Structure formats: structure tokens, C-alpha cells
CSV table of C-alpha atoms in Angstrom, one decimal:
chain,number,residue,atom,x,y,z
A,251,MET,CA,-47.7,-4.8,10.4
A,252,ILE,CA,-44.1,-5.6,11.1
A,253,ASP,CA,-43.5,-7.2,14.6
A,254,ARG,CA,-39.9,-8.6,14.4
A,255,VAL,CA,-36.9,-8.3,12.1
A,256,ALA,CA,-33.6,-10.0,12.0
A,257,TYR,CA,-30.5,-7.8,11.2
A,258,ILE,CA,-27.4,-9.5,9.9
A,259,SER,CA,-24.0,-7.9,10.6
A,260,LEU,CA,-21.6,-10.9,10.2
A,261,HIS,CA,-18.3,-9.0,10.2
A,262,THR,CA,-18.8,-6.4,12.9
A,263,SER,CA,-21.1,-5.8,15.8
A,264,PRO,CA,-23.0,-2.7,16.7
A,265,LEU,CA,-21.8,-3.0,20.1
A,266,GLU,CA,-18.2,-2.3,18.9
A,267,GLN,CA,-16.8,1.1,19.0
A,268,PRO,CA,-16.6,3.0,15.6
A,269,GLY,CA,-13.2,3.8,14.5
A,270,VAL,CA,-11.7,0.4,15.9
A,271,GLY,CA,-10.9,-2.3,13.6
A,272,ASP,CA,-13.6,-2.6,10.9
A,273,ALA,CA,-16.2,-0.7,13.0
A,274,GLY,CA,-17.4,2.5,11.3
A,275,GLY,CA,-20.5,4.2,10.2
A,276,MET,CA,-22.3,1.0,9.5
A,277,ASN,CA,-22.0,0.0,13.1
A,278,VAL,CA,-23.7,3.4,14.1
A,279,TYR,CA,-26.3,2.8,11.4
A,280,ILE,CA,-27.3,-0.7,12.7
A,281,LYS,CA,-27.2,0.4,16.3
A,282,GLU,CA,-29.3,3.5,16.0
A,283,LEU,CA,-31.8,2.0,13.7
A,284,ALA,CA,-32.3,-1.1,15.8
A,285,ALA,CA,-32.9,1.1,18.8
A,286,THR,CA,-35.3,3.4,16.9
A,287,MET,CA,-37.2,0.3,15.8
A,288,ALA,CA,-37.5,-1.1,19.3
A,289,ARG,CA,-38.8,2.1,20.7
A,290,ARG,CA,-41.5,1.9,18.2
A,291,GLY,CA,-42.4,-1.6,19.3
A,292,VAL,CA,-40.7,-3.6,16.6
A,293,GLY,CA,-38.5,-6.3,18.0
A,294,VAL,CA,-35.1,-6.4,16.6
A,295,ASP,CA,-32.4,-9.3,16.7
A,296,VAL,CA,-28.9,-8.3,15.3
A,297,PHE,CA,-26.8,-11.3,14.5
A,298,THR,CA,-23.1,-10.9,14.4
A,299,ARG,CA,-20.1,-13.4,14.6
A,300,ARG,CA,-18.6,-14.2,17.9
A,301,ASN,CA,-15.1,-12.9,18.1
A,302,ASP,CA,-14.5,-13.3,21.8
A,303,ASP,CA,-15.1,-16.3,23.9
A,304,ASP,CA,-16.3,-14.2,26.8
A,305,LEU,CA,-19.0,-12.6,24.9
A,306,PRO,CA,-22.5,-13.8,26.2
A,307,GLU,CA,-24.9,-15.3,23.5
A,308,VAL,CA,-27.3,-12.5,23.9
A,309,VAL,CA,-26.8,-8.9,24.9
A,310,GLU,CA,-29.9,-6.5,25.2
A,311,PRO,CA,-28.7,-2.9,24.9
A,312,GLU,CA,-32.4,-1.8,25.5
A,313,PRO,CA,-35.8,-3.5,25.5
A,314,GLY,CA,-36.7,-5.1,22.3
A,315,TYR,CA,-33.3,-4.7,20.7
A,316,ARG,CA,-30.9,-7.7,21.1
A,317,VAL,CA,-27.5,-8.6,19.8
A,318,VAL,CA,-27.0,-12.2,19.2
A,319,HIS,CA,-23.4,-13.8,19.0
A,320,VAL,CA,-23.2,-16.4,16.6
A,321,ASP,CA,-20.4,-19.1,16.7
A,322,ALA,CA,-18.7,-19.3,13.1
A,323,GLY,CA,-15.1,-20.1,12.9
A,324,PRO,CA,-12.6,-19.3,15.6
A,325,SER,CA,-13.8,-16.9,18.4
A,326,ARG,CA,-11.4,-14.1,17.7
A,327,ARG,CA,-11.0,-11.2,15.5
A,328,LEU,CA,-10.4,-12.1,11.9
A,329,PRO,CA,-9.6,-10.0,8.8
A,330,VAL,CA,-12.6,-9.7,6.5
A,331,SER,CA,-10.8,-11.6,3.8
A,332,ASP,CA,-10.8,-14.7,6.0
A,333,LEU,CA,-14.6,-14.6,6.7
A,334,PRO,CA,-16.0,-16.1,3.5
A,335,GLU,CA,-15.4,-19.7,4.5
A,336,TYR,CA,-17.6,-19.2,7.6
A,337,VAL,CA,-20.6,-17.6,6.1
A,338,ALA,CA,-22.4,-20.8,5.7
A,339,GLU,CA,-21.7,-21.8,9.3
A,340,PHE,CA,-22.8,-18.4,10.4
A,341,ALA,CA,-26.1,-18.5,8.5
A,342,ASP,CA,-26.7,-22.1,9.9
A,343,GLY,CA,-26.3,-20.7,13.4
A,344,VAL,CA,-28.8,-17.8,12.7
A,345,ILE,CA,-31.3,-20.3,11.3
A,346,LYS,CA,-30.9,-22.7,14.3
A,347,TRP,CA,-31.1,-19.8,16.8
A,348,GLY,CA,-34.5,-18.8,15.2
A,349,TYR,CA,-35.9,-22.3,15.4
A,350,THR,CA,-34.7,-22.8,19.0
A,351,GLU,CA,-36.1,-19.6,20.2
A,352,GLY,CA,-39.2,-19.8,18.2
A,353,ALA,CA,-38.6,-16.4,16.7
A,354,LYS,CA,-41.0,-15.4,13.9
A,355,PHE,CA,-39.3,-12.8,11.7
A,356,ASP,CA,-41.2,-10.9,9.2
A,357,VAL,CA,-38.1,-9.6,7.4
A,358,VAL,CA,-34.3,-10.3,7.4
A,359,HIS,CA,-32.3,-7.2,6.6
A,360,SER,CA,-28.6,-7.8,6.0
A,361,HIS,CA,-25.8,-5.3,5.9
A,362,TYR,CA,-22.6,-5.6,3.8
A,363,TRP,CA,-21.8,-8.1,1.1
A,364,LEU,CA,-20.9,-10.9,3.5
A,365,SER,CA,-24.0,-10.5,5.5
A,366,GLY,CA,-25.9,-10.3,2.3
A,367,TRP,CA,-24.7,-13.9,1.4
A,368,ALA,CA,-25.8,-15.0,4.6
A,369,GLY,CA,-29.0,-13.3,4.4
A,370,VAL,CA,-29.8,-15.1,1.1
A,371,LEU,CA,-29.4,-18.5,3.1
A,372,VAL,CA,-31.5,-17.4,6.0
A,373,LYS,CA,-34.3,-16.1,3.6
A,374,ASP,CA,-34.3,-19.5,1.8
A,375,ALA,CA,-34.3,-21.5,5.0
A,376,LEU,CA,-37.0,-19.5,6.9
A,377,SER,CA,-39.1,-18.4,3.9
A,378,ILE,CA,-38.9,-14.8,4.8
A,379,PRO,CA,-38.2,-11.8,2.5
A,380,LEU,CA,-34.7,-10.2,2.4
A,381,ALA,CA,-33.7,-6.5,2.3
A,382,ASN,CA,-30.0,-5.7,1.8
A,383,SER,CA,-27.9,-2.7,2.5
A,384,PHE,CA,-24.4,-2.9,1.1
A,385,HIS,CA,-23.0,0.4,2.7
A,386,THR,CA,-19.9,0.0,0.3
A,387,LEU,CA,-19.9,-1.5,-3.2
A,388,GLY,CA,-16.7,-3.1,-4.5
A,389,ARG,CA,-16.9,-2.0,-8.0
A,390,VAL,CA,-17.7,1.6,-7.0
A,391,LYS,CA,-14.7,1.6,-4.5
A,392,ASP,CA,-12.4,0.5,-7.4
A,393,LEU,CA,-13.5,3.5,-9.6
A,394,THR,CA,-11.8,6.0,-7.4
A,395,ARG,CA,-9.3,3.9,-5.2
A,396,ARG,CA,-5.8,5.2,-4.8
A,397,ALA,CA,-3.3,3.6,-7.2
A,398,ASP,CA,-1.4,1.7,-4.5
A,399,ASP,CA,-4.7,0.4,-2.8
A,400,ALA,CA,-5.5,-3.2,-3.7
A,401,PRO,CA,-8.4,-3.7,-6.0
A,402,THR,CA,-11.5,-5.5,-4.8
A,403,ALA,CA,-11.6,-9.4,-5.0
A,404,LEU,CA,-13.5,-10.5,-7.9
A,405,PHE,CA,-15.2,-13.0,-5.6
A,406,ARG,CA,-16.7,-10.2,-3.7
A,407,ILE,CA,-18.2,-8.5,-6.7
A,408,ALA,CA,-19.6,-11.7,-8.0
A,409,THR,CA,-21.2,-12.3,-4.6
A,410,GLU,CA,-22.5,-8.7,-4.6
A,411,ARG,CA,-24.3,-9.4,-8.0
A,412,ASP,CA,-25.8,-12.6,-6.6
A,413,VAL,CA,-27.2,-10.9,-3.4
A,414,ILE,CA,-28.6,-8.1,-5.7
A,415,ALA,CA,-30.3,-10.6,-7.7
A,416,LEU,CA,-31.7,-12.7,-4.9
A,417,SER,CA,-32.8,-9.9,-2.6
A,418,ASP,CA,-36.3,-8.8,-2.4
A,419,CYS,CA,-35.2,-5.3,-2.1
A,420,VAL,CA,-31.7,-3.5,-2.2
A,421,VAL,CA,-31.7,-0.4,0.1
A,422,ALA,CA,-29.5,2.5,-1.2
A,423,SER,CA,-28.5,5.3,1.1
A,424,THR,CA,-28.7,7.9,-1.5
A,425,GLU,CA,-29.8,8.3,-5.3
A,426,ALA,CA,-26.1,8.1,-6.1
A,427,GLU,CA,-25.8,4.6,-4.6
A,428,ALA,CA,-28.9,3.6,-6.5
A,429,ALA,CA,-27.5,4.9,-9.7
A,430,ASP,CA,-24.4,2.9,-8.9
A,431,LEU,CA,-26.3,-0.3,-8.4
A,432,LEU,CA,-28.1,0.3,-11.8
A,433,GLU,CA,-25.1,1.1,-13.8
A,434,HIS,CA,-22.5,-1.2,-12.3
A,435,TYR,CA,-24.5,-4.2,-11.1
A,436,ASP,CA,-27.6,-4.2,-13.5
A,437,ALA,CA,-29.9,-4.1,-10.4
A,438,ASP,CA,-33.6,-4.4,-11.0
A,439,PRO,CA,-35.1,-0.8,-10.5
A,440,GLU,CA,-38.3,-2.3,-9.1
A,441,ARG,CA,-36.3,-3.8,-6.2
A,442,LEU,CA,-34.3,-0.7,-5.4
A,443,CYS,CA,-35.2,1.6,-2.4
A,444,THR,CA,-33.5,4.7,-1.3
A,445,SER,CA,-33.3,5.4,2.4
A,446,PRO,CA,-30.7,7.8,3.9
A,447,PRO,CA,-29.2,7.0,7.4
A,448,GLY,CA,-30.2,9.4,10.2
A,449,ILE,CA,-28.5,11.6,12.9
A,450,ASP,CA,-29.3,11.6,16.5
A,451,HIS,CA,-30.0,15.4,16.9
A,452,ALA,CA,-30.4,15.2,20.7
A,453,VAL,CA,-26.5,14.3,20.8
A,454,PHE,CA,-25.2,15.9,17.7
A,455,CYS,CA,-26.3,19.5,18.0
A,456,PRO,CA,-24.5,23.0,18.2
A,457,GLY,CA,-22.4,23.8,21.3
A,458,ASP,CA,-19.8,26.3,22.5
A,459,ARG,CA,-16.6,25.7,20.7
A,460,ARG,CA,-14.4,27.2,23.5
A,461,SER,CA,-16.1,24.9,26.1
A,462,ALA,CA,-15.5,21.9,23.7
A,463,ARG,CA,-11.9,22.8,23.4
A,464,ARG,CA,-11.5,23.1,27.2
A,465,ARG,CA,-13.1,19.6,27.7
A,466,LEU,CA,-10.6,18.1,25.1
A,467,GLU,CA,-7.7,20.2,26.3
A,468,ILE,CA,-7.2,21.7,22.8
A,469,GLU,CA,-5.5,25.1,22.4
A,470,GLU,CA,-7.1,27.9,20.6
A,471,GLY,CA,-6.4,28.5,16.9
A,472,PRO,CA,-7.7,27.4,13.5
A,473,LEU,CA,-8.6,23.8,13.8
A,474,VAL,CA,-9.4,21.2,11.1
A,475,VAL,CA,-10.9,17.8,12.3
A,476,PHE,CA,-10.8,14.5,10.6
A,477,ALA,CA,-12.9,11.7,12.0
A,478,GLY,CA,-12.7,8.2,10.7
A,479,ARG,CA,-11.0,4.9,10.2
A,480,ILE,CA,-7.4,5.4,8.9
A,481,GLN,CA,-7.2,3.4,5.6
A,482,PRO,CA,-6.5,4.5,2.0
A,483,LEU,CA,-10.3,4.7,1.3
A,484,LYS,CA,-10.9,7.5,3.8
A,485,GLY,CA,-8.4,10.0,2.2
A,486,LEU,CA,-6.5,11.1,5.3
A,487,ASP,CA,-3.4,11.5,3.1
A,488,VAL,CA,-5.3,14.3,1.4
A,489,ALA,CA,-6.0,15.9,4.6
A,490,VAL,CA,-2.4,15.7,5.9
A,491,ALA,CA,-1.2,17.2,2.5
A,492,ALA,CA,-3.8,19.8,2.5
A,493,LEU,CA,-2.5,21.0,6.0
A,494,GLY,CA,0.9,21.4,4.4
A,495,HIS,CA,-0.6,23.7,1.7
A,496,LEU,CA,-2.8,25.5,4.4
A,497,ARG,CA,0.1,26.3,6.7
A,498,SER,CA,1.6,28.7,4.1
A,499,SER,CA,-1.5,31.0,4.3
A,500,VAL,CA,-2.5,30.1,7.9
A,501,PRO,CA,0.5,29.3,9.9
A,502,ALA,CA,-1.3,28.5,13.0
A,503,ALA,CA,-3.6,26.0,11.3
A,504,ARG,CA,-3.8,22.6,13.1
A,505,LEU,CA,-5.2,19.1,12.0
A,506,LEU,CA,-6.9,16.8,14.7
A,507,VAL,CA,-7.2,13.3,13.6
A,508,VAL,CA,-9.8,11.0,15.5
A,509,GLY,CA,-9.7,7.4,14.6
A,510,GLY,CA,-7.5,4.2,14.4
A,511,ALA,CA,-5.9,1.9,11.8
A,512,SER,CA,-8.6,-0.2,9.8
A,513,GLY,CA,-8.4,-3.1,7.4
A,514,PRO,CA,-5.3,-4.9,6.0
A,515,ALA,CA,-3.6,-1.8,5.0
A,516,GLY,CA,-4.4,0.3,8.1
A,517,GLN,CA,-1.3,0.1,10.1
A,518,ALA,CA,0.9,0.6,7.0
A,519,GLU,CA,-1.2,3.6,6.2
A,520,VAL,CA,-0.6,5.1,9.7
A,521,ILE,CA,3.2,4.7,9.3
A,522,ARG,CA,3.0,6.1,5.8
A,523,LEU,CA,1.1,9.2,7.0
A,524,ARG,CA,3.3,9.9,10.0
A,525,ALA,CA,6.3,9.8,7.6
A,526,MET,CA,4.4,12.1,5.2
A,527,ALA,CA,3.8,14.5,7.9
A,528,ASP,CA,7.5,14.5,8.9
A,529,ASP,CA,8.6,15.1,5.3
A,530,MET,CA,6.2,18.0,5.0
A,531,GLY,CA,7.2,19.6,8.3
A,532,VAL,CA,3.8,19.6,9.7
A,533,SER,CA,4.1,16.9,12.4
A,534,ASP,CA,4.1,19.3,15.0
A,535,ALA,CA,0.6,20.7,13.8
A,536,ILE,CA,-1.2,17.2,13.9
A,537,THR,CA,-2.8,15.7,16.9
A,538,TRP,CA,-3.5,12.0,16.8
A,539,VAL,CA,-6.4,10.9,18.9
A,540,PRO,CA,-7.4,7.3,19.2
A,541,PRO,CA,-10.9,6.2,18.4
A,542,GLN,CA,-13.6,7.6,20.7
A,543,PRO,CA,-17.1,6.4,21.8
A,544,HIS,CA,-19.5,7.6,19.1
A,545,GLU,CA,-21.4,10.1,21.3
A,546,GLN,CA,-18.1,11.7,22.5
A,547,LEU,CA,-17.3,12.7,18.9
A,548,VAL,CA,-19.8,15.6,19.3
A,549,ASP,CA,-17.2,17.4,21.2
A,550,TYR,CA,-14.5,17.1,18.5
A,551,TYR,CA,-17.1,18.4,15.9
A,552,ARG,CA,-17.9,21.4,18.1
A,553,ALA,CA,-14.2,22.1,18.7
A,554,ALA,CA,-13.6,22.4,14.9
A,555,ASP,CA,-13.6,25.3,12.5
A,556,VAL,CA,-13.9,22.9,9.7
A,557,VAL,CA,-14.3,19.2,9.3
A,558,ILE,CA,-12.8,17.6,6.3
A,559,VAL,CA,-14.1,14.3,4.7
A,560,PRO,CA,-11.8,13.7,1.6
A,561,SER,CA,-13.0,10.0,1.1
A,562,ARG,CA,-12.4,8.3,-2.1
A,563,SER,CA,-15.8,6.5,-1.8
A,564,GLU,CA,-18.8,7.0,0.6
A,565,SER,CA,-22.3,5.7,0.2
A,566,PHE,CA,-23.4,8.4,2.6
A,567,GLY,CA,-20.9,10.2,4.7
A,568,LEU,CA,-22.1,10.1,8.3
A,569,VAL,CA,-19.3,12.1,9.7
A,570,ALA,CA,-20.2,14.9,7.3
A,571,ALA,CA,-23.9,14.8,8.4
A,572,GLU,CA,-23.1,14.6,12.1
A,573,ALA,CA,-20.7,17.6,11.8
A,574,GLN,CA,-23.2,19.7,9.9
A,575,SER,CA,-25.6,18.9,12.7
A,576,CYS,CA,-23.3,20.7,15.1
A,577,ALA,CA,-23.3,23.7,12.8
A,578,ILE,CA,-19.9,23.0,11.5
A,579,PRO,CA,-18.9,23.5,7.9
A,580,VAL,CA,-17.7,20.6,5.9
A,581,VAL,CA,-15.1,20.4,3.2
A,582,ALA,CA,-15.8,17.0,1.5
A,583,ALA,CA,-14.8,15.0,-1.8
A,584,ASN,CA,-17.5,15.5,-4.4
A,585,VAL,CA,-18.0,11.8,-4.6
A,586,GLY,CA,-20.9,9.2,-3.9
A,587,GLY,CA,-23.3,10.0,-1.1
A,588,LEU,CA,-21.3,13.0,-0.1
A,589,ALA,CA,-22.7,14.9,-2.8
A,590,TYR,CA,-26.1,14.5,-1.3
A,591,THR,CA,-25.0,14.8,2.3
A,592,VAL,CA,-23.2,18.2,1.8
A,593,ASP,CA,-24.9,21.3,0.3
A,594,ASP,CA,-22.1,22.7,-1.8
A,595,GLY,CA,-21.8,26.5,-1.1
A,596,ALA,CA,-24.5,26.4,1.6
A,597,SER,CA,-23.3,23.9,4.2
A,598,GLY,CA,-19.7,23.6,3.2
A,599,PHE,CA,-17.8,22.9,-0.1
A,600,LEU,CA,-17.6,19.8,-2.3
A,601,ILE,CA,-14.1,19.3,-4.0
A,602,ASP,CA,-13.7,17.5,-7.2
A,603,GLY,CA,-10.9,15.1,-7.1
A,604,TRP,CA,-8.2,14.7,-4.5
A,605,GLU,CA,-5.7,17.5,-5.1
A,606,PRO,CA,-4.8,18.7,-1.6
A,607,GLY,CA,-4.3,22.3,-2.7
A,608,ARG,CA,-8.0,22.4,-3.5
A,609,TYR,CA,-9.1,21.4,0.0
A,610,ALA,CA,-6.6,23.7,1.5
A,611,ALA,CA,-8.0,26.7,-0.5
A,612,ALA,CA,-11.5,25.9,0.5
A,613,ILE,CA,-10.6,25.6,4.2
A,614,ALA,CA,-8.5,28.8,4.0
A,615,ARG,CA,-11.7,30.6,2.6
A,616,ILE,CA,-13.7,29.6,5.6
A,617,LEU,CA,-11.0,30.3,8.2
A,618,ALA,CA,-10.3,33.8,6.6
A,619,ASP,CA,-14.0,34.9,6.7
A,620,PRO,CA,-16.1,34.8,9.8
A,621,GLY,CA,-19.1,35.9,8.0
A,622,LEU,CA,-18.8,32.9,5.5
A,623,ALA,CA,-17.9,30.4,8.3
A,624,ALA,CA,-21.1,31.6,10.2
A,625,ARG,CA,-23.3,31.3,7.1
A,626,LEU,CA,-22.0,27.9,6.3
A,627,GLY,CA,-22.5,26.8,9.8
A,628,ALA,CA,-26.1,28.0,9.8
A,629,GLY,CA,-26.7,26.3,6.5
A,630,ALA,CA,-25.0,23.1,7.7
A,631,LEU,CA,-27.4,22.9,10.7
A,632,ASP,CA,-30.3,23.6,8.5
A,633,PHE,CA,-29.4,21.0,5.9
A,634,SER,CA,-28.8,18.4,8.4
A,635,GLN,CA,-32.4,18.5,9.7
A,636,GLN,CA,-33.6,16.3,6.9
A,637,PHE,CA,-31.6,13.3,8.3
A,638,SER,CA,-33.3,11.5,11.3
A,639,TRP,CA,-33.5,8.1,12.5
A,640,GLN,CA,-37.2,8.3,12.9
A,641,ALA,CA,-37.5,9.2,9.2
A,642,THR,CA,-35.1,6.3,8.4
A,643,ALA,CA,-37.3,4.0,10.4
A,644,ASP,CA,-40.5,5.3,8.8
A,645,ARG,CA,-39.0,4.5,5.3
A,646,LEU,CA,-37.8,1.1,6.2
A,647,LEU,CA,-41.0,0.1,7.8
A,648,GLU,CA,-42.8,1.0,4.6
A,649,LEU,CA,-40.3,-1.1,2.7
A,650,TYR,CA,-40.5,-4.1,5.0
A,651,ASP,CA,-44.5,-4.1,4.8
A,652,GLY,CA,-44.1,-3.9,1.1
A,653,ILE,CA,-41.7,-6.9,0.6
A,654,SER,CA,-43.4,-9.0,3.3
A,655,GLY,CA,-46.7,-8.6,1.5
A,656,ARG,CA,-45.2,-9.3,-1.9
């Protein structure tokens, strides 16, 4: 029986708003999973690095789920590339907090490669089993990265290999990620577990498009929505270029972008994309919306005719899953976890590669055919029902039981 678990999220906190800085789908994953576990009587302490002096040591978003801010390095936001030198200090802070509080953890579950490194240290010090979720893998990102995007540091790839070797279990979001771990990292298949993230169906559910647009003050007309961090990995350049193609057949089409710059190349990417839109003559058809609280994304999904997810790498694709849960068709890259999250031809369309014209053609098909749009919307809602946080918690509790008894 699992009574208490430690979640490690060194570089970003589940309290931070997705779409800001390094916060994204992983933050949603940890927040929703921790809350679900706590409601089922499993205590969860999420350890994250303090990046602001004004943050309290402990925040309790709801009973049984706490976020602990650990001092490691300067108390300010730092780029991920600066964080490796503070991993040992962070792990030491987690270990000391556990001893001071008398916390008895059954399992430590780390998230991302930096947290995995810290998790190995915590595992050894407290003699508890370690599960690790990477959420993104360096070698896999490099396979499809844009030519002008910097390659993954070799140090990260070496650390990922070590974490995989030293974890009691590595949790993959989809069979695609599990295959990547086997092929590119020689992971032990007996220590691999597949557990997809979930969706809060009470929040992300179908609603009236016109009402959503009125609330958001969006005009009527064909609307494509992109939601996510703005960085080369997320493929927003493909969406902007696709709009240029789409406008030749659907002159009234618009693109709404919800998200902010992320990562070392984020701000440069924003500047590049705005210049690109100017050059293509579509600036007037793009609305840029700053990052929104996660629960408020539901109105942006509902307002859309189509949600576009042209990422170059995704371990799962939470935006695609949530949009489908709102009965919105998705046009996504046929890569990584998106191939499992989107049912090609039934809940949307999967596109091979990143040629903008292909995305535009798929979107145009949906916009031109109300019957097809309705069928895909119904298929999207149906397909999304397999993803729930309760199912994710069930699978992980089974995993935790297994490795704690190993």
C-alpha cells in the first residue's frame, strides 16, 4: 500500500502557469496527478527549486498535496542550462527536508532529466525506489529538430542514460516513447512502464462555439488555434506558414496563438515569426494572446474550428488531447506521442513532416465540409475518453507498488 510519494520537479513548479517560461504540459501533468493522488489518500510532496525569495517554504494547494520550495542556487529564475551545477545542492535540500519533517516516502518519482539526476541522489540517500518520467528526450528531439535549432548538449544525453540505468522504472507516456527509450538509450525493457497522461473532463468538455467566442471577444469566421510555448520545437512557424497557404482558399481564415516565449531561443522565435507573418502578408489574420491559466484554455479550444499541433517532438501531446475532449478536430504532426493521441481520420488528421501546405490542405478540408467537421469532432470527443487522471493514477499506483516491493 502506497501512503506517501515524493515528486521531484527541479526546474519548474506545478504552481506556475503553463505557457510561461519553461512551464508547459509537464506542469499540468504533475499538478493534476498530485491532486488526484491526494484525493485518493496518497500524500504527495512536490519538490521544486525556489526561484523567488518571497515564496513560502511549503504551499498546500489542497489537502494531502504540498509543494516544497527547495533552496538551490540563487532565488531567481535561471535558464535550464545553468541548473546542472545546482542539482546536488537541490537533492541535498530534499533529503534534509525529508529527515527534518520525518517524512516516510514509499517512492520518489522524478520528472525531466535534471530531476532524474536529483532523484538518483535522493533514492540512494533515503533507500527508496525511483521512478522517472522524462517528458522529453534529448536524442529524440535531435532527430526532428529544425536545422537552426541548437542540438542537445551531450552532457544531458549522458545524464539521461545514467538516470535510465539507475531508475527502478522509467515511465513512458506512449508506446512511441517506450520504443525510443529502447532504441536510442538501450533501456531495460523490464524496467519500462507505459502510462499516458490524463484529461480533466469536468473542465475540458464540449461547449457552444459562439458563446466561447463572445467571452473571448473573437469575431466570427474560420478560426485555427495554436496553444503552447513559443519555441522552435513547437512548430509555430509551420502554423504561420500554413495560414499563408490557407488564405488562398479560405480568405477569411484566422490563426489565434495562445502562449509565450520559452527557452533560450524563445524571444528570437517570436521576433522571427512576426517578421515571417509580415513577409507573408498574414499579420492582420493572426491574434497573439499571452499565456492563459490552464483551465481558461477550454474557451480557446471551444472557439476553434480546428486546433493545430505541428510540434517536431512530443512525448504525448496534451493540447491535442484536451482539444479533442472539447470535440474539436486536431491537425497534428505525425510524430512521437501525437500518433497515439490523435486518431488519424477519426478525430483529426496526422501530417507526415512539416511542409505547411499539407497542414493547410487538411485544415481546408475540415473548414469546407461541415459534415466532416462534425464527424471528426464527435470522433475526437469519443477518442479522448480513454485519457483520464484517474486511469493514470491507477496505473502509477500499480507501478509504485511493484517497485517498492522489488
